[in-house]
Amino acid sequence: MAKFWVFTSCHSGLPIALRLKDEGHDVTLALIRPQERTGKWEAPKNEKDRKQVKERLEYLEKNGSGLIDHMWAVEAIKKIKKQDYVIFDQIYGHHFGDELFKRGHKVLGGSQVGYHLETERDVALKMFKSFGFDLPLQKKLGPGSSEAAIKFLESQKDKKLFVLKSDNPAVVTQVAEDSNEELIQKINAEKKGIDSDGLILQERVDGIEYNLETYYCAGKPIFCNIDIEEKRKYNSSSQVQVGCSYDLVWVLPLDHPLRQWLNKPFDKFAKEYIGTGMLDISVIH
């Protein structure tokens, strides 16, 4: 039996925590509070926002209670022993992961590098371009640019359809299916979240999208998945494309040509910056 700590800010790691518990391991959820998710916390300034933070904390503490042990991450980090295993289910709370990694703990995920690659999309895309990947036309806009984004989309008159990707992880990626008006409606509906961070409007590319994921242990690739994502949330007559609705996943050998082409160029980068964790890259054919 091993001891596992699963760091979470939204309980997406609850299923794997329960699976580990069912296998006989000792598992504790380490709950990441809103102010610990990223390095950009602003205390709520009005009663409505304070109420939302209070409700989020109550949800965080109650979800999974009775199923698995939990404690606040700030307390958990004091109790983790050298032989324990640590898993981060998302990109949040990376400062906990970096601290534990520096102490010599076995940590899966939870790094500042991973957080920035996920949220600073223009930086990540420039890195991909340096490895020889083709990138679609894109327009990068900074915080507070929702009106500029709307004007740009209106100017296109649907000659080209776009994908909206926000640097705010709470804003789900959306693909214009028939008209850029769909993105304009999203911007108007989620203006506060979109304006809080930058965004990218990226030209839509039609084709088959798949995702290659390589898992690394101490910088060494150990196995690889191919993941075909279905982004349509509803049926074909009322579909909305979102980040991902469901996946079809299977394992590929490390020497498979797809991994050699798509993930292997990043093995050196992963050894230096990821250590133990995963790297996933999506492409469209």
Backbone as JSON, one array per atom type, in Angstrom:
{
  "sequence": "MAKFWVFTSCHSGLPIALRLKDEGHDVTLALIRPQERTGKWEAPKNEKDRKQVKERLEYLEKNGSGLIDHMWAVEAIKKIKKQDYVIFDQIYGHHFGDELFKRGHKVLGGSQVGYHLETERDVALKMFKSFGFDLPLQKKLGPGSSEAAIKFLESQKDKKLFVLKSDNPAVVTQVAEDSNEELIQKINAEKKGIDSDGLILQERVDGIEYNLETYYCAGKPIFCNIDIEEKRKYNSSSQVQVGCSYDLVWVLPLDHPLRQWLNKPFDKFAKEYIGTGMLDISVIH",
  "N": [[0.85, -1.2, 0.0], [0.52, 2.21, -0.82], [0.96, 5.73, -0.11], [-0.99, 8.32, -1.32], [-1.4, 11.68, -2.42], [-3.76, 13.79, -3.71], [-3.9, 16.71, -5.35], [-6.27, 19.23, -5.76], [-8.49, 21.64, -7.24], [-11.0, 21.6, -8.12], [-12.09, 19.11, -8.06], [-11.79, 17.38, -10.23], [-9.99, 15.38, -10.07], [-11.09, 13.51, -8.43], [-12.22, 10.95, -9.34], [-9.85, 9.39, -10.01], [-8.64, 9.38, -7.54], [-10.47, 7.91, -6.03], [-10.3, 5.48, -7.41], [-7.65, 4.72, -6.82], [-7.92, 4.42, -4.08], [-9.74, 2.27, -4.01], [-8.05, 0.32, -4.93], [-6.64, -0.2, -2.73], [-4.92, 1.67, -1.63], [-3.76, 4.37, 0.49], [-5.32, 7.37, 0.43], [-5.51, 10.89, 0.14], [-7.31, 13.86, -0.49], [-6.0, 16.98, -1.38], [-7.05, 20.09, -0.93], [-7.24, 22.87, -2.99], [-7.52, 26.21, -2.43], [-9.41, 29.06, -3.77], [-7.73, 31.39, -3.74], [-5.28, 30.24, -3.96], [-5.0, 29.08, -6.39], [-3.76, 30.29, -8.67], [-1.12, 32.66, -9.41], [-2.39, 35.06, -9.48], [-4.36, 36.49, -7.68], [-7.13, 38.32, -6.67], [-8.7, 39.86, -4.03], [-12.21, 39.49, -3.37], [-14.36, 42.23, -4.22], [-16.94, 43.04, -3.82], [-20.19, 42.23, -2.46], [-21.5, 40.23, -3.92], [-19.39, 38.88, -5.28], [-17.93, 38.02, -3.07], [-19.75, 36.24, -1.97], [-19.8, 34.28, -3.98], [-17.19, 33.25, -3.79], [-17.31, 32.18, -1.21], [-19.27, 30.21, -1.59], [-17.93, 28.58, -3.42], [-15.83, 27.62, -1.84], [-17.29, 26.17, 0.04], [-18.41, 24.2, -1.6], [-16.07, 22.97, -2.48], [-15.11, 21.84, -0.14], [-17.17, 20.11, 0.63], [-17.72, 18.38, -1.53], [-17.26, 15.05, -2.35], [-16.95, 14.37, 0.28], [-17.17, 11.97, 2.86], [-16.62, 9.98, 1.09], [-13.88, 10.01, 0.69], [-10.84, 10.91, 2.36], [-9.96, 14.32, 3.14], [-8.16, 17.46, 3.13], [-7.13, 20.91, 3.56], [-4.93, 22.21, 1.09], [-2.79, 23.79, 1.93], [-2.29, 22.85, 4.47], [-1.86, 20.17, 3.96], [0.58, 20.08, 2.61], [2.43, 20.23, 4.58], [2.43, 17.76, 5.72], [3.18, 15.77, 3.99], [5.17, 12.99, 3.23], [8.5, 11.76, 2.42], [8.36, 9.33, 1.0], [5.85, 9.37, -0.12], [3.37, 9.72, -2.78], [2.5, 12.27, -5.1], [-0.11, 13.86, -6.83], [-1.27, 16.14, -9.22], [-4.33, 17.29, -10.38], [-4.99, 19.23, -12.19], [-3.83, 22.32, -13.74], [-3.58, 24.08, -11.69], [-2.48, 25.64, -8.58], [0.25, 25.37, -8.81], [2.49, 26.27, -7.45], [2.61, 24.81, -5.11], [3.27, 22.3, -6.17], [5.8, 22.82, -7.37], [7.3, 23.45, -5.1], [7.22, 21.02, -3.67], [8.5, 19.36, -5.53], [11.06, 20.45, -5.54], [11.8, 19.73, -3.02], [12.3, 17.1, -3.38], [10.26, 15.26, -3.65], [8.0, 12.78, -5.09], [6.32, 13.84, -7.73], [3.54, 14.28, -9.8], [2.76, 16.28, -12.4], [1.66, 19.73, -11.8], [3.36, 22.14, -12.18], [5.02, 25.31, -12.66], [5.91, 25.88, -15.22], [4.28, 24.21, -16.8], [1.8, 25.39, -16.25], [2.08, 27.96, -17.42], [2.49, 27.28, -20.11], [0.0, 26.31, -20.73], [-1.73, 28.48, -20.28], [-0.63, 30.81, -21.43], [-1.05, 31.1, -24.4], [-0.03, 32.13, -26.82], [2.71, 32.12, -26.44], [3.22, 29.38, -26.21], [2.43, 28.55, -28.78], [4.33, 29.84, -30.39], [6.56, 28.43, -29.63], [5.91, 25.9, -30.65], [5.98, 26.52, -33.35], [8.69, 26.96, -33.7], [9.57, 24.38, -33.7], [8.84, 23.52, -36.15], [6.13, 23.18, -36.8], [3.09, 23.84, -38.57], [1.13, 26.76, -38.21], [-2.15, 28.07, -37.79], [-3.7, 31.12, -39.09], [-3.76, 33.77, -36.77], [-5.01, 36.05, -34.28], [-3.81, 37.89, -31.71], [-4.96, 39.17, -28.68], [-4.94, 41.42, -25.93], [-5.65, 41.7, -22.31], [-8.91, 43.02, -21.51], [-9.91, 43.31, -24.08], [-12.31, 42.68, -25.32], [-14.2, 44.18, -26.82], [-12.63, 44.96, -29.01], [-12.15, 42.47, -30.1], [-14.71, 41.75, -30.92], [-15.17, 43.7, -32.91], [-13.19, 42.95, -34.75], [-14.08, 40.37, -35.52], [-16.54, 41.04, -36.67], [-15.61, 42.46, -38.86], [-14.63, 40.49, -40.49], [-16.74, 39.27, -41.74], [-17.55, 36.61, -42.0], [-15.92, 35.5, -43.94], [-13.75, 34.07, -43.19], [-13.85, 31.62, -40.7], [-13.55, 31.48, -37.12], [-11.77, 30.41, -34.11], [-12.24, 30.82, -30.69], [-9.98, 31.29, -28.15], [-9.16, 31.57, -24.86], [-6.89, 33.09, -22.51], [-7.72, 32.83, -19.99], [-8.4, 30.18, -17.98], [-10.98, 29.52, -17.19], [-12.68, 30.2, -19.19], [-14.16, 28.55, -21.7], [-12.87, 27.08, -24.67], [-14.2, 27.94, -27.85], [-15.53, 27.04, -31.01], [-16.36, 28.57, -34.05], [-19.13, 27.49, -35.71], [-21.02, 27.9, -37.88], [-21.05, 30.63, -38.21], [-19.23, 33.61, -37.34], [-20.68, 35.07, -35.61], [-21.51, 33.49, -33.56], [-19.32, 33.44, -31.85], [-19.19, 36.1, -31.16], [-21.52, 36.34, -29.67], [-20.79, 34.7, -27.52], [-18.65, 36.19, -26.45], [-19.99, 38.51, -25.61], [-21.62, 37.37, -23.66], [-19.8, 36.39, -21.81], [-18.13, 38.44, -21.0], [-16.78, 39.55, -18.77], [-15.08, 37.51, -17.8], [-13.55, 37.02, -20.11], [-12.35, 39.5, -20.56], [-10.63, 39.62, -18.41], [-8.23, 38.37, -18.92], [-5.87, 37.77, -21.61], [-6.71, 36.91, -25.08], [-6.96, 34.67, -27.92], [-7.85, 34.81, -31.28], [-8.24, 32.41, -33.53], [-7.81, 31.15, -36.77], [-10.22, 28.9, -38.04], [-9.57, 25.55, -38.7], [-10.44, 22.95, -40.73], [-10.77, 19.43, -40.36], [-9.46, 16.29, -39.12], [-9.08, 16.12, -35.73], [-6.62, 15.19, -33.47], [-4.95, 14.07, -30.48], [-1.83, 13.71, -29.06], [-0.4, 12.19, -26.3], [2.29, 12.04, -24.2], [3.7, 10.39, -21.48], [5.94, 11.1, -18.87], [8.56, 9.96, -16.77], [10.7, 11.1, -14.43], [11.82, 12.57, -16.5], [12.04, 10.73, -18.56], [10.44, 9.23, -21.34], [7.65, 7.1, -20.88], [5.17, 5.93, -21.61], [2.61, 6.25, -24.19], [-0.35, 7.87, -25.31], [-2.95, 8.02, -27.79], [-5.45, 10.32, -28.52], [-8.58, 10.94, -29.55], [-10.64, 13.62, -29.89], [-14.01, 14.52, -29.35], [-15.67, 17.33, -30.06], [-18.21, 18.34, -30.31], [-21.0, 19.24, -28.56], [-23.72, 18.65, -28.53], [-26.35, 17.11, -30.52], [-26.18, 16.72, -34.17], [-27.84, 18.67, -35.24], [-28.04, 20.7, -33.44], [-25.57, 21.52, -32.53], [-22.86, 22.54, -30.39], [-19.61, 23.53, -30.34], [-17.16, 22.67, -28.04], [-14.49, 22.75, -25.55], [-13.9, 19.98, -25.07], [-16.0, 17.21, -25.49], [-16.22, 14.39, -25.31], [-13.94, 11.56, -25.33], [-12.0, 9.3, -27.36], [-9.7, 6.96, -26.6], [-6.54, 5.34, -26.88], [-3.61, 3.27, -26.33], [-0.37, 3.92, -27.67], [2.67, 2.53, -29.01], [5.93, 3.65, -27.92], [7.71, 4.0, -30.01], [6.11, 4.51, -32.16], [5.28, 5.92, -35.36], [3.68, 8.3, -35.29], [4.08, 9.34, -32.68], [6.83, 9.7, -32.82], [6.96, 11.75, -34.62], [5.37, 13.82, -33.53], [5.57, 14.11, -30.67], [8.16, 13.34, -29.88], [10.1, 15.34, -30.65], [9.91, 17.04, -28.49], [10.99, 15.75, -26.33], [13.48, 16.36, -25.19], [12.97, 18.9, -24.15], [10.97, 18.18, -22.31], [12.42, 16.6, -20.53], [14.01, 18.51, -19.34], [12.2, 20.42, -18.29], [9.73, 19.29, -17.5], [10.04, 16.83, -16.14], [8.57, 14.65, -14.18], [5.53, 13.92, -15.44], [3.09, 14.9, -17.88], [2.88, 15.47, -21.43], [0.88, 16.92, -23.78], [-0.17, 17.3, -27.11], [-2.16, 18.74, -29.56], [-3.21, 18.18, -32.9], [-4.41, 18.99, -36.22], [-5.44, 17.17, -38.96]],
  "CA": [[0.0, 0.0, 0.0], [1.25, 3.48, -0.9], [0.22, 6.93, 0.26], [-1.16, 9.28, -2.42], [-2.04, 12.97, -2.19], [-4.27, 14.33, -4.98], [-4.17, 18.14, -5.21], [-7.38, 19.58, -6.64], [-9.25, 22.86, -6.97], [-12.33, 21.46, -8.71], [-12.47, 17.71, -7.89], [-11.67, 16.53, -11.41], [-9.15, 14.24, -9.7], [-11.79, 12.6, -7.5], [-12.3, 9.57, -9.83], [-8.6, 8.65, -9.87], [-8.42, 9.2, -6.11], [-11.32, 6.79, -5.6], [-9.74, 4.26, -7.99], [-6.48, 4.37, -6.02], [-8.42, 3.94, -2.79], [-10.31, 0.94, -4.25], [-6.94, -0.61, -5.11], [-6.06, -0.48, -1.42], [-3.96, 2.68, -1.22], [-4.19, 5.43, 1.4], [-5.44, 8.54, -0.45], [-6.08, 12.12, 0.7], [-7.43, 15.01, -1.38], [-5.47, 18.25, -0.88], [-7.95, 21.05, -1.56], [-6.6, 24.15, -3.34], [-8.5, 27.3, -2.31], [-9.36, 30.0, -4.91], [-6.59, 32.29, -3.66], [-4.06, 29.46, -4.16], [-5.05, 28.45, -7.72], [-2.75, 30.91, -9.54], [-0.44, 33.77, -8.75], [-3.12, 36.31, -9.77], [-5.57, 36.5, -6.86], [-7.63, 39.6, -6.18], [-9.77, 39.64, -3.06], [-13.5, 39.99, -3.87], [-14.58, 43.63, -3.86], [-18.35, 43.31, -3.54], [-20.88, 41.15, -1.75], [-21.8, 39.14, -4.86], [-18.17, 38.1, -5.49], [-17.6, 37.35, -1.8], [-20.67, 35.11, -1.84], [-19.36, 33.25, -4.92], [-15.99, 32.61, -3.22], [-17.78, 31.39, -0.07], [-19.94, 29.02, -2.13], [-16.91, 27.71, -4.02], [-15.13, 26.96, -0.75], [-18.2, 25.18, 0.62], [-18.48, 23.09, -2.57], [-14.78, 22.29, -2.49], [-14.96, 21.05, 1.09], [-18.22, 19.1, 0.77], [-17.73, 17.41, -2.61], [-16.43, 13.89, -2.05], [-16.91, 14.08, 1.71], [-17.76, 10.67, 3.13], [-16.03, 9.02, 0.16], [-12.42, 10.01, 0.75], [-10.31, 11.93, 3.28], [-9.48, 15.54, 2.5], [-7.73, 18.59, 3.96], [-6.69, 22.04, 2.74], [-3.59, 21.98, 0.53], [-1.79, 24.49, 2.72], [-1.99, 21.97, 5.59], [-1.38, 18.9, 3.43], [1.98, 20.18, 2.19], [3.27, 20.06, 5.79], [2.33, 16.37, 6.19], [3.63, 14.83, 2.95], [6.45, 12.35, 3.55], [9.39, 11.54, 1.29], [7.97, 8.15, 0.22], [4.5, 9.55, -0.64], [3.18, 10.11, -4.17], [1.68, 13.48, -5.21], [-0.72, 14.04, -8.15], [-2.06, 17.36, -9.45], [-5.31, 16.94, -11.41], [-5.1, 20.33, -13.15], [-2.65, 23.18, -13.78], [-3.67, 25.05, -10.61], [-1.71, 25.37, -7.37], [1.56, 24.86, -9.24], [3.55, 26.61, -6.5], [2.74, 23.66, -4.22], [3.99, 21.25, -6.89], [7.21, 23.2, -7.52], [7.94, 23.34, -3.79], [7.39, 19.6, -3.36], [9.5, 18.82, -6.45], [12.37, 20.91, -5.06], [12.11, 18.96, -1.8], [12.65, 15.74, -3.75], [9.09, 14.37, -3.62], [7.54, 12.22, -6.36], [5.21, 14.72, -8.09], [3.01, 14.18, -11.16], [2.1, 17.55, -12.74], [1.82, 20.8, -10.82], [4.56, 22.96, -12.37], [4.8, 26.65, -13.2], [6.12, 25.8, -16.67], [3.05, 23.65, -17.37], [0.73, 26.39, -16.12], [2.28, 29.03, -18.41], [2.27, 26.73, -21.45], [-1.44, 26.14, -20.93], [-2.48, 29.74, -20.21], [-0.05, 31.81, -22.33], [-1.14, 30.31, -25.63], [0.82, 32.65, -27.88], [4.08, 31.66, -26.16], [3.26, 27.96, -26.56], [2.34, 28.41, -30.23], [5.62, 30.24, -30.95], [7.47, 27.32, -29.4], [5.57, 24.87, -31.63], [6.44, 26.97, -34.66], [10.14, 26.77, -33.73], [9.81, 22.97, -33.97], [8.48, 23.23, -37.53], [4.71, 22.92, -37.0], [2.32, 24.91, -39.21], [0.15, 27.39, -37.33], [-3.18, 28.83, -38.51], [-3.77, 32.56, -38.87], [-4.29, 34.08, -35.45], [-4.95, 37.43, -33.8], [-3.64, 37.91, -30.26], [-5.5, 40.38, -28.05], [-4.62, 41.45, -24.51], [-6.78, 41.88, -21.38], [-9.79, 44.15, -21.79], [-10.02, 43.47, -25.54], [-13.52, 42.04, -25.84], [-14.8, 45.01, -27.88], [-11.75, 44.86, -30.18], [-12.38, 41.14, -30.67], [-16.01, 41.8, -31.62], [-14.99, 44.48, -34.14], [-12.42, 42.14, -35.69], [-14.94, 39.31, -36.05], [-17.52, 41.68, -37.57], [-14.93, 42.88, -40.08], [-14.34, 39.31, -41.32], [-17.97, 38.95, -42.48], [-17.6, 35.14, -42.16], [-15.05, 34.99, -45.0], [-13.02, 33.03, -42.46], [-14.41, 31.35, -39.38], [-12.49, 31.51, -36.12], [-11.86, 29.73, -32.83], [-11.89, 31.71, -29.58], [-9.21, 30.65, -27.08], [-8.85, 32.57, -23.85], [-5.85, 32.78, -21.53], [-8.42, 32.54, -18.73], [-8.81, 28.77, -18.06], [-12.41, 29.37, -16.91], [-13.41, 30.47, -20.43], [-14.0, 27.36, -22.54], [-12.64, 27.29, -26.1], [-15.37, 27.73, -28.71], [-15.29, 27.06, -32.45], [-17.49, 29.05, -34.85], [-19.59, 26.4, -36.56], [-21.61, 28.44, -39.11], [-20.85, 32.07, -38.31], [-18.48, 34.22, -36.24], [-21.66, 35.64, -34.69], [-21.54, 32.6, -32.38], [-18.25, 33.88, -30.95], [-19.59, 37.42, -30.66], [-22.49, 36.07, -28.59], [-20.04, 34.18, -26.37], [-17.89, 37.3, -25.86], [-20.95, 39.36, -24.89], [-22.14, 36.64, -22.5], [-18.72, 36.1, -20.85], [-17.23, 39.58, -21.16], [-15.95, 39.76, -17.58], [-14.03, 36.5, -17.79], [-12.69, 37.19, -21.28], [-11.57, 40.73, -20.39], [-9.66, 39.51, -17.3], [-6.97, 37.88, -19.48], [-5.81, 37.9, -23.06], [-7.36, 35.87, -25.87], [-6.51, 34.48, -29.29], [-8.81, 34.41, -32.3], [-7.44, 31.57, -34.43], [-8.57, 30.69, -37.92], [-10.68, 27.52, -37.93], [-9.02, 24.6, -39.68], [-11.27, 21.75, -40.77], [-10.03, 18.19, -40.5], [-9.58, 15.38, -37.97], [-8.21, 16.54, -34.64], [-6.23, 14.16, -32.49], [-4.07, 14.55, -29.43], [-0.82, 12.74, -28.63], [0.02, 12.43, -24.92], [3.4, 11.22, -23.71], [3.92, 10.47, -20.03], [7.35, 11.06, -18.54], [8.97, 9.69, -15.39], [12.06, 11.64, -14.27], [12.29, 13.03, -17.8], [12.1, 9.64, -19.54], [9.11, 8.83, -21.81], [7.34, 5.73, -20.46], [4.13, 5.42, -22.49], [1.98, 7.28, -25.01], [-1.75, 7.7, -25.72], [-3.56, 8.87, -28.82], [-6.73, 10.74, -27.98], [-9.42, 11.63, -30.54], [-11.61, 14.39, -29.13], [-15.27, 14.95, -29.97], [-15.93, 18.64, -29.48], [-19.6, 18.74, -30.44], [-21.64, 18.96, -27.28], [-25.08, 18.13, -28.72], [-26.47, 16.38, -31.78], [-25.71, 17.46, -35.34], [-28.72, 19.78, -35.61], [-27.98, 21.77, -32.44], [-24.26, 21.31, -31.9], [-21.99, 23.62, -29.94], [-18.28, 22.95, -30.14], [-16.56, 23.1, -26.77], [-13.13, 22.24, -25.38], [-13.99, 18.55, -25.37], [-17.21, 16.6, -24.98], [-15.79, 13.07, -24.87], [-12.71, 11.13, -25.98], [-11.67, 7.92, -27.68], [-8.29, 6.93, -26.23], [-5.86, 4.06, -26.79], [-2.17, 3.38, -26.13], [0.53, 3.71, -28.8], [4.07, 2.27, -28.6], [6.77, 4.85, -27.92], [8.38, 4.16, -31.3], [5.12, 4.69, -33.22], [5.63, 7.09, -36.17], [2.98, 9.52, -34.86], [4.78, 9.9, -31.52], [8.15, 10.14, -33.27], [6.8, 13.03, -35.34], [4.66, 14.88, -32.82], [6.01, 14.32, -29.28], [9.59, 13.11, -29.66], [10.89, 16.58, -30.68], [9.81, 17.74, -27.2], [11.52, 14.91, -25.25], [14.55, 17.09, -24.5], [12.29, 19.93, -23.37], [10.28, 17.53, -21.2], [13.42, 16.16, -19.56], [14.53, 19.67, -18.62], [11.2, 21.25, -17.62], [8.56, 18.57, -16.99], [10.44, 15.84, -15.15], [7.52, 13.64, -14.12], [4.27, 14.54, -15.82], [2.66, 14.55, -19.23], [2.89, 16.48, -22.48], [-0.09, 16.59, -24.83], [-0.2, 18.24, -28.23], [-3.23, 18.45, -30.52], [-3.01, 18.61, -34.29], [-5.54, 18.75, -37.12], [-5.05, 16.68, -40.27]],
  "C": [[0.88, 1.25, 0.0], [0.35, 4.62, -0.45], [0.21, 7.9, -0.91], [-1.84, 10.54, -1.9], [-2.47, 13.51, -3.56], [-4.67, 15.79, -4.75], [-5.24, 18.54, -6.23], [-8.01, 20.9, -6.23], [-10.68, 22.74, -7.47], [-12.84, 20.02, -8.69], [-12.45, 16.9, -9.19], [-10.79, 15.32, -11.14], [-9.82, 13.24, -8.77], [-11.88, 11.17, -8.05], [-11.0, 8.77, -9.67], [-8.26, 8.43, -8.4], [-9.22, 8.01, -5.59], [-10.8, 5.46, -6.16], [-8.53, 3.79, -7.18], [-6.89, 3.81, -4.65], [-8.98, 2.52, -2.93], [-9.21, -0.11, -4.42], [-6.19, -0.88, -3.81], [-5.07, 0.55, -0.92], [-4.6, 3.68, -0.24], [-4.17, 6.74, 0.61], [-6.08, 9.71, 0.29], [-6.15, 13.18, -0.38], [-6.86, 16.25, -0.68], [-6.19, 19.37, -1.62], [-7.28, 22.42, -1.73], [-7.67, 25.24, -3.32], [-8.35, 28.28, -3.49], [-8.13, 30.9, -4.91], [-5.25, 31.59, -3.9], [-3.98, 28.86, -5.57], [-3.94, 28.97, -8.63], [-2.04, 31.99, -8.75], [-1.16, 35.09, -8.91], [-4.43, 36.32, -8.99], [-5.9, 37.93, -6.45], [-8.78, 39.33, -5.25], [-11.08, 40.2, -3.6], [-13.8, 41.39, -3.33], [-16.04, 43.96, -3.57], [-19.0, 42.06, -2.95], [-21.16, 39.96, -2.66], [-20.58, 38.25, -5.06], [-17.76, 37.37, -4.23], [-18.48, 36.13, -1.59], [-20.24, 33.96, -2.75], [-18.14, 32.5, -4.38], [-16.38, 31.71, -2.06], [-18.43, 30.1, -0.55], [-18.95, 28.05, -2.75], [-16.15, 26.95, -2.95], [-15.99, 25.87, -0.11], [-18.32, 23.95, -0.3], [-17.21, 22.26, -2.53], [-14.64, 21.36, -1.29], [-15.97, 19.9, 1.17], [-18.16, 18.02, -0.31], [-16.76, 16.26, -2.3], [-16.36, 13.54, -0.58], [-17.69, 12.79, 1.99], [-17.22, 9.58, 2.22], [-14.52, 8.88, 0.37], [-11.95, 11.12, 1.69], [-9.85, 13.17, 2.51], [-9.0, 16.53, 3.56], [-7.28, 19.7, 3.03], [-5.24, 21.82, 2.32], [-2.5, 22.61, 1.38], [-1.4, 23.71, 3.98], [-1.37, 20.65, 5.1], [0.11, 18.94, 3.13], [2.93, 19.99, 3.37], [3.35, 18.59, 6.22], [2.87, 15.34, 5.2], [5.03, 14.31, 3.28], [7.21, 12.01, 2.26], [8.92, 10.39, 0.4], [6.58, 8.28, -0.41], [4.52, 9.95, -2.12], [2.2, 11.29, -4.24], [1.19, 13.62, -6.65], [-1.47, 15.37, -8.18], [-3.02, 17.07, -10.6], [-5.5, 18.02, -12.46], [-3.84, 21.18, -13.07], [-2.58, 24.11, -12.56], [-2.87, 24.63, -9.38], [-0.3, 24.92, -7.66], [2.67, 25.21, -8.26], [3.72, 25.52, -5.45], [3.57, 22.56, -4.89], [5.47, 21.57, -7.03], [7.96, 23.06, -6.2], [8.22, 21.89, -3.43], [8.46, 18.96, -4.25], [10.91, 19.2, -5.98], [12.8, 20.16, -3.8], [12.48, 17.51, -2.12], [11.5, 14.76, -3.74], [8.75, 13.88, -5.03], [6.24, 12.94, -6.74], [4.82, 14.51, -9.55], [2.24, 15.46, -11.46], [2.44, 18.63, -11.73], [3.09, 21.61, -10.97], [4.19, 24.31, -12.96], [4.96, 26.66, -14.72], [4.86, 25.27, -17.36], [1.91, 24.64, -17.34], [0.87, 27.46, -17.21], [2.08, 28.52, -19.83], [0.78, 26.6, -21.75], [-2.17, 27.47, -21.03], [-1.93, 30.82, -21.14], [0.08, 31.16, -23.71], [-0.22, 30.82, -26.73], [2.26, 32.2, -27.7], [4.22, 30.19, -26.57], [3.26, 27.76, -28.08], [3.65, 28.82, -30.92], [6.64, 29.12, -30.78], [7.21, 26.2, -30.4], [6.1, 25.24, -33.02], [7.95, 26.76, -34.79], [10.51, 25.32, -33.99], [9.33, 22.56, -35.36], [7.02, 22.94, -37.79], [4.04, 24.12, -37.66], [1.28, 25.45, -38.23], [-0.88, 28.14, -38.17], [-3.06, 30.32, -38.21], [-4.36, 32.84, -37.5], [-4.11, 35.56, -35.12], [-4.91, 37.4, -32.29], [-4.12, 39.24, -29.71], [-5.26, 40.3, -26.54], [-5.85, 41.58, -23.63], [-7.6, 43.11, -21.75], [-10.07, 44.37, -23.26], [-11.29, 42.89, -26.13], [-14.15, 42.86, -26.98], [-13.97, 44.96, -29.16], [-11.94, 43.52, -30.88], [-13.68, 41.12, -31.47], [-15.87, 42.56, -32.94], [-14.22, 43.69, -35.2], [-13.29, 41.07, -36.32], [-15.99, 39.87, -37.01], [-16.88, 42.05, -38.89], [-14.66, 41.71, -41.03], [-15.53, 38.9, -42.19], [-18.04, 37.46, -42.87], [-16.82, 34.64, -43.38], [-14.17, 33.87, -44.45], [-13.71, 32.86, -41.12], [-13.27, 31.16, -38.39], [-12.82, 30.64, -34.9], [-11.45, 30.73, -31.76], [-11.21, 30.9, -28.49], [-8.77, 31.72, -26.1], [-7.68, 32.12, -23.0], [-6.44, 32.55, -20.14], [-8.94, 31.1, -18.8], [-10.3, 28.55, -17.82], [-13.26, 29.61, -18.16], [-13.14, 29.33, -21.4], [-13.8, 27.76, -24.01], [-13.93, 27.05, -26.89], [-14.99, 27.92, -30.17], [-16.53, 27.6, -33.16], [-17.9, 27.96, -35.83], [-20.11, 26.91, -37.91], [-21.3, 29.91, -39.31], [-20.03, 32.55, -37.11], [-19.4, 34.9, -35.23], [-21.76, 34.79, -33.42], [-20.49, 33.02, -31.36], [-18.57, 35.25, -30.36], [-20.58, 37.27, -29.51], [-21.78, 35.56, -27.34], [-19.29, 35.31, -25.66], [-18.83, 38.2, -25.06], [-21.44, 38.69, -23.61], [-21.08, 36.46, -21.41], [-17.67, 37.21, -20.83], [-16.29, 39.75, -19.98], [-14.78, 38.78, -17.57], [-13.05, 36.67, -18.93], [-11.8, 38.41, -21.13], [-10.5, 40.61, -19.31], [-8.29, 39.06, -17.79], [-6.97, 38.11, -20.99], [-6.56, 36.78, -23.76], [-6.73, 35.8, -27.25], [-7.73, 34.13, -30.14], [-8.01, 33.7, -33.38], [-8.31, 31.05, -35.56], [-8.95, 29.22, -37.77], [-10.09, 26.69, -39.07], [-9.87, 23.34, -39.61], [-10.41, 20.51, -41.0], [-10.3, 17.29, -39.3], [-8.58, 15.82, -36.91], [-7.88, 15.34, -33.75], [-5.12, 14.73, -31.61], [-3.11, 13.42, -29.06], [-0.35, 13.13, -27.23], [1.16, 11.48, -24.58], [3.58, 11.48, -22.22], [5.4, 10.25, -19.74], [7.54, 10.74, -17.06], [10.44, 10.09, -15.26], [12.67, 12.02, -15.62], [12.35, 11.98, -18.88], [10.7, 9.27, -20.0], [8.84, 7.37, -21.47], [6.15, 5.12, -21.2], [3.41, 6.59, -23.16], [0.54, 6.9, -25.33], [-2.01, 8.48, -27.0], [-5.0, 9.09, -28.39], [-7.48, 11.5, -29.07], [-10.57, 12.29, -29.79], [-12.85, 14.68, -29.96], [-15.68, 16.25, -29.3], [-17.39, 19.06, -29.56], [-20.38, 18.28, -29.21], [-23.01, 18.31, -27.44], [-25.15, 17.37, -30.04], [-26.19, 17.31, -32.97], [-26.6, 18.64, -35.72], [-28.67, 20.92, -34.59], [-26.62, 21.78, -31.74], [-23.61, 22.63, -31.49], [-20.63, 22.98, -29.7], [-17.66, 23.55, -28.89], [-15.15, 22.53, -26.7], [-13.05, 20.76, -25.68], [-15.24, 17.99, -24.73], [-16.96, 15.18, -24.51], [-14.61, 12.63, -25.73], [-12.74, 9.65, -26.33], [-10.16, 7.81, -27.53], [-7.75, 5.5, -26.32], [-4.35, 4.3, -26.76], [-1.43, 3.13, -27.44], [1.92, 3.35, -28.28], [4.91, 3.54, -28.74], [7.47, 5.08, -29.25], [7.41, 4.3, -32.47], [5.45, 5.96, -34.03], [4.93, 8.38, -35.74], [3.67, 10.16, -33.66], [6.15, 10.43, -31.93], [8.07, 11.52, -33.92], [6.33, 14.14, -34.42], [5.19, 15.15, -31.41], [7.51, 14.2, -29.1], [10.43, 14.39, -29.75], [10.89, 17.32, -29.34], [10.41, 16.93, -26.05], [12.61, 15.64, -24.47], [13.97, 18.19, -23.61], [11.64, 19.34, -22.13], [11.26, 17.09, -20.12], [13.89, 17.33, -18.71], [13.48, 20.36, -17.77], [10.03, 20.48, -17.0], [8.95, 17.57, -15.92], [9.46, 14.68, -15.14], [6.19, 14.32, -14.37], [3.92, 14.12, -17.23], [2.73, 15.76, -20.15], [1.86, 16.06, -23.51], [-0.15, 17.71, -25.85], [-1.28, 17.81, -29.22], [-2.86, 18.96, -31.9], [-4.28, 18.32, -35.08], [-4.98, 18.33, -38.47], [-6.2, 16.93, -41.24]]
}
